[in-house]
XYZ file of C-alpha atoms in Angstrom:
457
model
C 0.000 0.000 0.000
C 1.181 3.565 -0.559
C 2.520 5.267 2.496
C 0.644 8.078 4.112
C 1.347 10.684 6.750
C -0.613 11.051 9.915
C -0.240 13.236 12.928
C 1.301 11.529 15.929
C -1.183 11.911 18.753
C 1.615 12.230 21.282
C 2.641 15.486 19.648
C -0.453 17.363 20.674
C -0.413 19.478 23.822
C -3.726 18.025 24.903
C -4.671 14.560 23.688
C -8.177 14.015 24.969
C -10.931 15.673 22.901
C -12.288 17.378 25.996
C -8.782 18.598 26.858
C -8.285 20.005 23.378
C -11.637 21.758 23.538
C -10.911 23.167 26.993
C -7.458 24.373 25.948
C -8.799 26.083 22.841
C -11.560 27.696 24.873
C -9.020 29.027 27.377
C -6.795 30.414 24.622
C -9.819 31.992 22.954
C -10.927 33.524 26.253
C -7.506 34.973 27.023
C -7.049 36.181 23.466
C -10.480 37.825 23.528
C -9.643 39.628 26.764
C -6.272 40.744 25.402
C -7.901 41.946 22.198
C -10.420 43.746 24.375
C -7.616 45.238 26.467
C -5.727 46.256 23.357
C -8.847 47.768 21.840
C -9.572 49.713 25.036
C -5.971 50.949 25.190
C -6.166 51.904 21.537
C -9.499 53.667 22.068
C -7.949 55.534 24.993
C -5.188 56.736 22.680
C -7.741 57.819 20.081
C -9.770 59.797 22.628
C -6.671 61.406 24.140
C -5.399 62.215 20.640
C -8.621 64.094 19.920
C -8.888 65.674 23.402
C -5.362 66.915 24.075
C -3.038 69.112 22.116
C -0.294 67.202 20.290
C 2.181 68.476 22.884
C 0.121 67.272 25.863
C -0.544 63.976 24.087
C 3.210 63.512 23.704
C 3.807 64.386 27.370
C 1.297 61.752 28.497
C 2.853 59.059 26.286
C 6.386 59.912 27.375
C 5.343 59.785 31.033
C 3.552 56.450 30.593
C 6.635 54.954 28.906
C 8.838 56.010 31.823
C 6.328 54.666 34.351
C 6.150 51.298 32.570
C 9.942 50.992 32.841
C 9.705 51.923 36.521
C 7.067 49.241 37.124
C 9.228 46.577 35.483
C 12.135 47.459 37.780
C 9.926 47.351 40.881
C 8.393 44.008 39.916
C 11.849 42.378 39.800
C 10.477 39.507 37.721
C 8.702 37.994 40.746
C 5.546 36.945 38.799
C 7.726 34.910 36.426
C 9.614 33.473 39.397
C 6.346 32.281 40.920
C 5.378 30.547 37.672
C 8.770 28.830 37.538
C 8.788 27.716 41.186
C 5.233 26.412 41.191
C 5.895 24.620 37.914
C 8.910 22.934 39.497
C 7.739 22.354 43.075
C 3.958 22.369 42.944
C 2.295 23.166 46.261
C 5.669 23.238 48.031
C 6.399 26.568 46.337
C 4.144 28.424 48.788
C 7.214 28.697 51.008
C 8.640 31.256 48.569
C 5.717 33.693 48.622
C 6.382 35.307 52.006
C 10.057 35.900 51.241
C 9.163 37.409 47.872
C 6.807 39.911 49.479
C 9.304 40.763 52.234
C 11.828 41.705 49.564
C 9.458 43.631 47.304
C 8.131 46.132 49.862
C 11.426 47.928 50.657
C 12.620 47.441 47.080
C 9.577 49.295 45.726
C 10.180 52.241 48.061
C 13.837 52.404 47.026
C 13.074 52.303 43.284
C 10.420 55.021 43.516
C 12.805 57.293 45.427
C 15.753 56.576 43.116
C 13.734 57.192 39.955
C 12.436 60.486 41.340
C 15.955 61.748 42.026
C 17.337 60.615 38.660
C 14.439 62.038 36.640
C 14.675 65.420 38.356
C 18.335 65.533 37.355
C 17.783 64.460 33.736
C 14.510 66.106 32.664
C 14.164 69.878 32.332
C 10.475 69.910 31.382
C 8.557 70.753 34.575
C 5.231 69.709 33.025
C 6.560 66.253 32.162
C 8.002 65.807 35.666
C 4.668 66.752 37.244
C 2.733 64.263 35.124
C 5.271 61.527 35.945
C 4.850 62.273 39.656
C 1.079 61.809 39.430
C 1.475 58.591 37.461
C 3.899 56.854 39.849
C 1.010 54.870 41.324
C 0.667 53.208 37.913
C 4.037 51.526 38.455
C 2.850 49.955 41.711
C -0.441 48.950 40.093
C 1.480 47.305 37.249
C 3.365 45.157 39.770
C 0.250 44.172 41.724
C -1.574 43.194 38.552
C 1.423 41.122 37.472
C 1.418 39.186 40.755
C -2.319 38.593 40.554
C -2.021 37.463 36.935
C 0.570 34.858 37.957
C -1.709 33.599 40.739
C -4.691 33.211 38.410
C -2.526 31.478 35.792
C -1.389 28.946 38.386
C -5.004 28.268 39.301
C -6.025 28.099 35.613
C -8.805 30.588 36.384
C -8.729 32.049 32.911
C -12.163 33.637 33.141
C -11.136 35.753 36.128
C -7.750 36.411 34.532
C -9.506 37.787 31.478
C -11.699 39.994 33.670
C -8.749 41.449 35.598
C -6.847 42.144 32.390
C -9.649 44.421 31.258
C -9.740 46.575 34.398
C -6.605 48.762 33.896
C -7.464 49.766 30.304
C -11.095 50.298 31.340
C -9.961 52.667 34.073
C -7.683 54.541 31.700
C -10.482 54.757 29.141
C -12.699 56.311 31.813
C -9.992 58.909 32.481
C -9.646 59.670 28.758
C -13.418 60.011 28.417
C -13.487 62.424 31.351
C -10.742 64.483 29.708
C -12.697 64.498 26.445
C -15.754 65.908 28.239
C -13.699 68.443 30.171
C -13.803 72.089 29.168
C -10.001 72.389 29.413
C -8.439 68.932 28.963
C -4.704 68.723 29.648
C -1.945 66.296 30.608
C -2.278 67.112 34.319
C -5.900 65.967 34.400
C -4.931 62.689 32.770
C -2.097 62.142 35.253
C -4.386 62.751 38.233
C -7.020 60.438 36.782
C -4.489 57.642 36.284
C -3.381 58.179 39.902
C -6.907 57.573 41.208
C -7.591 54.539 39.004
C -4.242 52.988 39.928
C -4.866 53.158 43.669
C -8.303 51.596 43.282
C -6.768 48.670 41.384
C -3.895 48.376 43.872
C -6.404 47.927 46.689
C -8.568 45.458 44.753
C -5.663 43.287 43.574
C -4.117 43.324 47.055
C -7.309 41.901 48.533
C -7.394 39.169 45.881
C -3.778 38.202 46.574
C -4.581 37.535 50.239
C -5.951 34.127 49.201
C -2.525 32.981 47.972
C -2.121 30.428 50.775
C -1.945 26.592 50.732
C -5.422 26.301 52.248
C -7.185 28.835 50.019
C -5.438 28.435 46.660
C -5.895 25.415 44.391
C -3.116 24.773 41.895
C -4.069 23.403 38.500
C -2.310 20.600 36.638
C 0.754 20.243 38.838
C 2.155 16.761 39.427
C 3.237 15.497 42.804
C 6.496 16.912 44.079
C 9.480 15.147 42.529
C 11.481 12.986 44.911
C 14.696 14.540 43.584
C 13.889 17.870 45.186
C 12.205 16.699 48.400
C 15.341 17.326 50.428
C 15.621 20.894 49.192
C 11.985 21.549 50.069
C 12.630 21.000 53.764
C 14.506 24.300 53.948
C 12.827 27.682 54.270
C 14.204 29.981 51.562
C 15.828 33.271 52.440
C 15.570 36.542 50.567
C 18.994 35.797 49.091
C 17.573 32.602 47.585
C 14.752 34.607 46.014
C 17.257 37.032 44.497
C 19.396 34.193 43.125
C 16.407 32.865 41.172
C 14.794 36.214 40.353
C 17.681 38.222 38.951
C 17.474 36.843 35.383
C 13.732 37.542 35.299
C 14.186 40.953 36.929
C 16.874 41.935 34.461
C 14.821 40.626 31.558
C 11.637 42.447 32.601
C 13.468 45.752 33.036
C 15.430 45.445 29.800
C 12.324 44.582 27.773
C 10.648 47.771 28.929
C 13.779 49.869 28.445
C 14.539 48.852 24.870
C 10.826 48.548 24.093
C 10.011 52.128 25.094
C 13.302 53.910 24.522
C 12.296 55.584 21.235
C 9.261 57.310 22.796
C 11.247 58.382 25.861
C 14.121 59.861 23.836
C 11.770 61.530 21.357
C 9.892 63.173 24.242
C 13.012 64.255 26.130
C 15.493 65.014 23.306
C 13.284 65.990 20.376
C 9.828 67.188 21.443
C 6.595 65.898 23.022
C 4.924 66.318 19.612
C 7.430 63.927 18.016
C 6.886 61.456 20.863
C 3.124 61.612 20.383
C 3.421 61.131 16.622
C 5.554 58.024 17.080
C 3.370 56.738 19.952
C 0.314 56.590 17.682
C 2.146 54.216 15.322
C 3.484 52.253 18.295
C -0.053 51.769 19.608
C -0.974 49.904 16.406
C 2.108 47.697 16.741
C 1.123 46.968 20.337
C -2.317 45.751 19.285
C -0.782 43.649 16.508
C 1.513 41.964 19.058
C -1.369 40.639 21.173
C -1.691 37.107 19.669
C 1.773 35.827 20.699
C 1.368 37.519 24.069
C -1.946 35.745 24.643
C -0.646 32.347 23.604
C 2.777 32.330 25.240
C 2.743 34.658 28.243
C -0.857 34.288 29.404
C -1.649 30.669 28.515
C 1.401 28.544 27.711
C 4.081 29.921 30.059
C 3.102 27.971 33.215
C 2.642 24.876 31.046
C 6.025 25.381 29.353
C 7.693 25.349 32.773
C 5.804 22.175 33.726
C 6.479 20.388 30.430
C 10.159 21.305 30.483
C 10.602 19.478 33.791
C 8.078 16.664 33.299
C 7.353 16.115 29.565
C 10.208 17.271 27.359
C 8.703 15.878 24.146
C 5.616 18.011 24.627
C 7.880 21.005 25.267
C 9.687 20.410 21.948
C 6.491 19.842 19.990
C 4.861 22.996 21.338
C 7.935 25.031 20.442
C 8.103 23.777 16.849
C 4.405 24.092 16.167
C 4.345 27.545 17.753
C 7.213 28.864 15.629
C 5.526 27.711 12.436
C 2.136 29.151 13.363
C 3.606 32.480 14.499
C 5.581 32.867 11.264
C 2.445 32.424 9.166
C 0.467 34.808 11.388
C 3.309 37.349 11.320
C 3.368 37.437 7.519
C -0.366 38.078 7.455
C -0.097 40.824 10.096
C 2.771 42.571 8.329
C 0.991 42.623 4.972
C -2.222 43.907 6.553
C -0.534 46.790 8.371
C 1.634 47.672 5.365
C -1.358 48.182 3.086
C -3.952 49.449 5.597
C -1.980 51.077 8.421
C -1.869 54.672 7.178
C -5.541 54.716 6.226
C -6.539 53.317 9.620
C -4.558 55.942 11.511
C -6.094 58.775 9.501
C -9.522 57.235 10.055
C -9.166 56.980 13.833
C -6.844 59.856 14.730
C -7.478 62.366 11.984
C -5.470 64.003 9.238
C -3.108 65.678 11.727
C -1.592 62.256 12.493
C -1.025 61.150 8.881
C 2.715 61.171 9.531
C 2.071 58.485 12.169
C 0.492 56.373 9.435
C 3.582 56.712 7.274
C 5.716 55.653 10.237
C 3.494 52.617 10.819
C 3.852 51.533 7.187
C 7.634 51.526 7.531
C 7.439 49.634 10.838
C 5.081 46.932 9.525
C 7.943 44.456 9.071
C 8.453 44.544 12.846
C 5.254 42.517 13.277
C 6.661 39.491 11.441
C 9.989 39.799 13.238
C 8.245 40.117 16.625
C 6.040 37.062 16.050
C 8.973 34.846 15.099
C 11.309 36.101 17.828
C 8.548 35.760 20.440
C 7.970 32.106 19.581
C 11.715 31.349 19.637
C 12.062 33.214 22.928
C 9.661 30.754 24.601
C 12.408 28.095 24.627
C 14.614 30.435 26.671
C 12.019 31.194 29.349
C 12.499 28.133 31.559
C 15.219 26.092 33.224
C 18.699 27.609 33.244
C 18.182 29.054 29.779
C 16.743 32.271 31.222
C 20.321 33.446 31.691
C 20.980 33.128 27.967
C 17.781 35.077 27.311
C 19.014 37.834 29.600
C 22.357 37.914 27.783
C 20.505 38.472 24.504
C 18.483 41.288 26.049
C 21.555 42.900 27.607
C 23.195 42.853 24.172
C 20.122 44.450 22.572
C 19.945 47.130 25.264
C 23.649 47.951 24.956
C 23.197 48.381 21.205
C 19.723 49.936 20.939
C 19.864 52.550 23.711
C 23.044 54.333 22.506
C 21.974 53.966 18.872
C 18.526 55.391 19.699
C 20.138 58.353 21.435
C 22.409 59.094 18.475
C 19.866 58.412 15.720
C 17.096 60.433 17.389
C 19.464 63.286 18.247
C 20.568 63.663 14.618
C 17.600 62.341 12.617
C 14.542 62.663 14.881
C 11.610 60.466 13.881
C 13.522 58.860 11.000
C 16.194 57.798 13.463
C 13.566 56.265 15.750
C 12.187 54.189 12.851
C 15.620 52.873 11.877
C 16.447 52.054 15.490
C 13.181 50.159 15.987
C 13.691 47.913 12.949
C 17.364 47.321 13.779
C 16.481 46.425 17.354
C 13.786 43.904 16.404
C 16.067 42.236 13.843
C 18.969 41.915 16.297
C 16.606 40.489 18.907
C 15.437 37.812 16.463
C 19.009 36.872 15.544
C 20.087 36.775 19.206
C 17.184 34.608 20.366
C 17.594 32.324 17.354
C 21.285 31.781 18.055
C 20.801 31.220 21.799
C 17.914 28.805 21.304
C 19.673 26.755 18.632
C 23.065 26.722 20.345
C 22.125 26.255 24.010
C 18.625 24.740 24.179
C 18.780 22.428 21.165
C 22.576 22.021 20.981
C 22.766 22.993 17.322
C 20.265 20.321 16.246
C 17.158 22.476 15.968
C 17.072 22.839 12.181
C 18.260 19.301 11.428
C 15.536 17.801 13.609
C 12.796 20.305 12.736
C 9.473 18.549 12.571
C 5.821 19.014 13.342
C 5.870 15.445 14.612
C 4.731 13.932 11.320
C 5.336 10.201 11.344
C 5.810 8.070 8.260
C 3.604 5.003 8.323
C 3.775 2.067 5.955
């Protein structure tokens, strides 16, 4: 008989029909909430773009970019650490929670004070400094929401996770709507509104995190504790132990925000708030386009990737290969769509005054494909000891992109920001690809590439 090809059932993430259906439903739910969050964030940008002057709009976006970097530094990668530890130790990982919190409280106070001093020394624009001061609560809110997201991921409570993801952009949309209805909308009003919304969410998420105890929290899908680590589990970890595990995640989280937002920050500080606002409009479209890999990898697959890496390596490999292929196809589609429709969409939503943003978006469309592919490759570096290699890639990108952004934006303004963005995304793809192939797969990734198709006689 002629041979035929069939899919090996062991290659699927979830083999039972009910498991497949449940997994797809969870991905769809998370993706829908992220699309909703992205749409709300985008709508907030549209309303602010129509409400504020271009200068005030640029001030708000520059301030938000700085605050996001601040929040990443405060968070110190602890949400990712929790996902790793619970994936490795199961219910025994509760012993790490108290030490994590004991470290984060004084660390947050130190970071807020240090950032305030540094920003006062570097930024001459008093209006920008005032807006940043009002928005500092957003950094704390960002950390609290990250911790709560990790908790809900561990419990596989994807419905509640989706709900919580919508709250920050809903609050910011309410602030933007209030500014739109105001007789004299300005950046200060927006900053004060974000301050109020942030503290409400800090309180709400803090109450929800109180249930993160062995008796009140039910972990989902974790196997019994491995006998190879039972001896280690008898010891109560110290803050030093938390830092030893957390530093790669902390460094990674901070670097991602630094090189991810550096163009807007430098445009706002070096060039002008108007230039920052013009670029931020294009960046908001790229942010929405980046939601699919974020939904699949960071919100759904990450806790499973940790678990599979330690307990089912074949499933880990299969998920990686299938994910890379799917993300490449999706990235091509996204790039083509934005290239042909991006400028028209920006003019439609933001008005003729932001047409230059549309032209910027057209030139940045290729970043979508690069981001999709690099994001899928990056997933192999997010567990085990490979996080250190991921950090090395991100340190390299930061060391290249931050000085180049400063020079390119100083001499070429918006054109320099565009060149720096594309260069940065390409170098990130090359770095992740090299690290994954060389360290995770020992140079055998391409030679063994397969979607687990099995030849059958």
